[in-house]
GROMACS .gro file of C-alpha atoms in nm:
model
  141
    1MET     CA    1   2.639   1.060   0.970
    2LYS     CA    2   2.723   0.760   1.187
    3ILE     CA    3   2.471   0.523   1.343
    4LYS     CA    4   2.577   0.330   1.652
    5VAL     CA    5   2.477  -0.038   1.639
    6LYS     CA    6   2.484  -0.275   1.935
    7LYS     CA    7   2.487  -0.652   1.885
    8LEU     CA    8   2.236  -0.818   2.118
    9HIS     CA    9   2.300  -1.171   1.991
   10LYS     CA   10   2.630  -1.350   1.929
   11ASP     CA   11   2.530  -1.437   1.571
   12ALA     CA   12   2.396  -1.091   1.479
   13LYS     CA   13   2.531  -0.917   1.170
   14LEU     CA   14   2.571  -0.542   1.153
   15PRO     CA   15   2.349  -0.374   0.893
   16THR     CA   16   2.521  -0.316   0.559
   17HIS     CA   17   2.482  -0.104   0.247
   18GLY     CA   18   2.479  -0.321  -0.064
   19HIS     CA   19   2.664  -0.065  -0.275
   20PRO     CA   20   2.830   0.272  -0.216
   21GLY     CA   21   2.561   0.540  -0.220
   22ASP     CA   22   2.270   0.304  -0.145
   23ALA     CA   23   2.008   0.474   0.074
   24GLY     CA   24   1.890   0.163   0.258
   25MET     CA   25   2.081  -0.039   0.518
   26ASP     CA   26   2.017  -0.412   0.489
   27PHE     CA   27   1.921  -0.604   0.804
   28TYR     CA   28   1.975  -0.976   0.857
   29SER     CA   29   1.781  -1.250   1.033
   30VAL     CA   30   1.955  -1.384   1.342
   31GLU     CA   31   1.764  -1.717   1.320
   32ASP     CA   32   1.587  -1.950   1.078
   33VAL     CA   33   1.226  -1.834   1.035
   34ILE     CA   34   0.928  -2.020   0.883
   35PHE     CA   35   0.649  -1.814   0.722
   36PRO     CA   36   0.323  -2.004   0.672
   37PRO     CA   37   0.118  -1.879   0.372
   38GLY     CA   38  -0.075  -1.561   0.453
   39LYS     CA   39   0.079  -1.519   0.800
   40GLN     CA   40   0.280  -1.242   0.966
   41VAL     CA   41   0.597  -1.337   1.149
   42HIS     CA   42   0.846  -1.135   1.354
   43VAL     CA   43   1.205  -1.163   1.233
   44HIS     CA   44   1.470  -1.088   1.495
   45THR     CA   45   1.784  -0.908   1.378
   46GLY     CA   46   1.976  -0.926   1.705
   47VAL     CA   47   2.080  -0.559   1.684
   48ALA     CA   48   1.976  -0.228   1.839
   49LEU     CA   49   2.045   0.121   1.699
   50GLU     CA   50   2.110   0.469   1.825
   51ILE     CA   51   1.945   0.699   1.573
   52LEU     CA   52   2.023   1.068   1.612
   53GLU     CA   53   1.751   1.301   1.741
   54GLY     CA   54   1.567   1.465   1.451
   55TYR     CA   55   1.597   1.151   1.239
   56VAL     CA   56   1.381   0.841   1.201
   57GLY     CA   57   1.444   0.490   1.069
   58LEU     CA   58   1.187   0.379   0.810
   59VAL     CA   59   1.172   0.006   0.736
   60TRP     CA   60   1.104  -0.099   0.377
   61ASP     CA   61   1.091  -0.417   0.171
   62LYS     CA   62   1.402  -0.564   0.013
   63SER     CA   63   1.289  -0.592  -0.348
   64SER     CA   64   1.449  -0.937  -0.384
   65VAL     CA   65   1.274  -1.070  -0.072
   66ALA     CA   66   0.937  -0.922  -0.174
   67PHE     CA   67   0.954  -1.028  -0.539
   68ASN     CA   68   1.126  -1.367  -0.510
   69MET     CA   69   0.981  -1.487  -0.179
   70GLY     CA   70   0.653  -1.300  -0.142
   71LEU     CA   71   0.746  -1.142   0.193
   72LYS     CA   72   0.626  -0.785   0.256
   73VAL     CA   73   0.730  -0.555   0.541
   74MET     CA   74   0.428  -0.457   0.749
   75GLY     CA   75   0.528  -0.105   0.843
   76GLY     CA   76   0.817   0.009   1.048
   77VAL     CA   77   0.895   0.343   1.207
   78ILE     CA   78   1.195   0.339   1.439
   79ASP     CA   79   1.205   0.652   1.655
   80SER     CA   80   1.534   0.800   1.772
   81SER     CA   81   1.438   0.733   2.136
   82TYR     CA   82   1.401   0.355   2.078
   83ARG     CA   83   1.693   0.143   2.198
   84GLY     CA   84   1.548  -0.208   2.178
   85GLU     CA   85   1.610  -0.483   1.926
   86ILE     CA   86   1.513  -0.412   1.566
   87VAL     CA   87   1.246  -0.672   1.491
   88MET     CA   88   1.101  -0.684   1.140
   89ASN     CA   89   0.733  -0.771   1.093
   90LEU     CA   90   0.692  -0.950   0.759
   91LEU     CA   91   0.382  -1.094   0.591
   92ASN     CA   92   0.394  -1.392   0.356
   93VAL     CA   93   0.162  -1.289   0.071
   94SER     CA   94   0.237  -1.607  -0.125
   95LYS     CA   95   0.040  -1.931  -0.119
   96LYS     CA   96   0.339  -2.139  -0.012
   97GLU     CA   97   0.550  -2.173   0.300
   98VAL     CA   98   0.864  -1.959   0.290
   99ILE     CA   99   1.179  -2.015   0.495
  100ILE     CA  100   1.430  -1.740   0.572
  101GLU     CA  101   1.761  -1.884   0.683
  102LYS     CA  102   1.975  -1.734   0.957
  103GLY     CA  103   2.199  -1.464   0.810
  104HIS     CA  104   1.966  -1.383   0.518
  105LYS     CA  105   1.877  -1.021   0.436
  106VAL     CA  106   1.516  -0.953   0.535
  107ALA     CA  107   1.445  -0.579   0.508
  108GLN     CA  108   1.611  -0.242   0.466
  109MET     CA  109   1.599   0.077   0.668
  110LEU     CA  110   1.635   0.434   0.550
  111ILE     CA  111   1.743   0.700   0.798
  112GLN     CA  112   1.562   1.024   0.722
  113LYS     CA  113   1.552   1.370   0.873
  114PHE     CA  114   1.207   1.484   0.977
  115GLU     CA  115   1.030   1.787   1.119
  116HIS     CA  116   0.831   1.731   1.436
  117CYS     CA  117   0.490   1.892   1.396
  118GLU     CA  118   0.262   2.055   1.648
  119ILE     CA  119  -0.099   1.934   1.632
  120GLU     CA  120  -0.362   2.209   1.622
  121GLU     CA  121  -0.736   2.141   1.602
  122ALA     CA  122  -0.914   2.347   1.335
  123LYS     CA  123  -1.279   2.398   1.238
  124ASP     CA  124  -1.188   2.456   0.873
  125LEU     CA  125  -0.901   2.366   0.641
  126SER     CA  126  -0.775   2.569   0.345
  127GLU     CA  127  -0.920   2.487   0.003
  128THR     CA  128  -0.713   2.310  -0.264
  129VAL     CA  129  -0.774   2.204  -0.624
  130ARG     CA  130  -0.779   1.840  -0.511
  131GLY     CA  131  -1.020   1.896  -0.224
  132HIS     CA  132  -1.163   1.565  -0.098
  133GLY     CA  133  -1.050   1.360  -0.400
  134ARG     CA  134  -0.890   1.022  -0.324
  135GLU     CA  135  -0.835   0.669  -0.452
  136GLY     CA  136  -0.796   0.740  -0.822
  137SER     CA  137  -1.025   1.042  -0.829
  138THR     CA  138  -0.783   1.235  -1.055
  139GLY     CA  139  -0.849   0.989  -1.340
  140HIS     CA  140  -1.230   1.035  -1.340
  141LYS     CA  141  -1.452   1.316  -1.469
   0.00000   0.00000   0.00000
């Protein structure tokens, strides 16, 4: 599968795979970004994508950025119909200011096939062994 990528900024880098066979494409910051402790900041990548219909881009943490810098991706679903800039929303969960320099990897995206579902209201749902159990309920008696 090929993904078309359009540079929207002269300094933008195309996404890359770190190693052959890696699932995630790495995205890069197009500018220096300062993250105050406990704050969310948008990180511009300077690129737009054309994802094929029937697929979705899911944005995930880069383990090195999350572990070493304390920056966590705050969700990210990129629909195939979206043609705007890919902007990553990251939260600084550390107690110190963090600086991402222009050209640094900030997040990764996985392209995954999905099934579009039809929503149907129901009065009842089928029974399962789990039932209403949640939040660690399988470990309690």
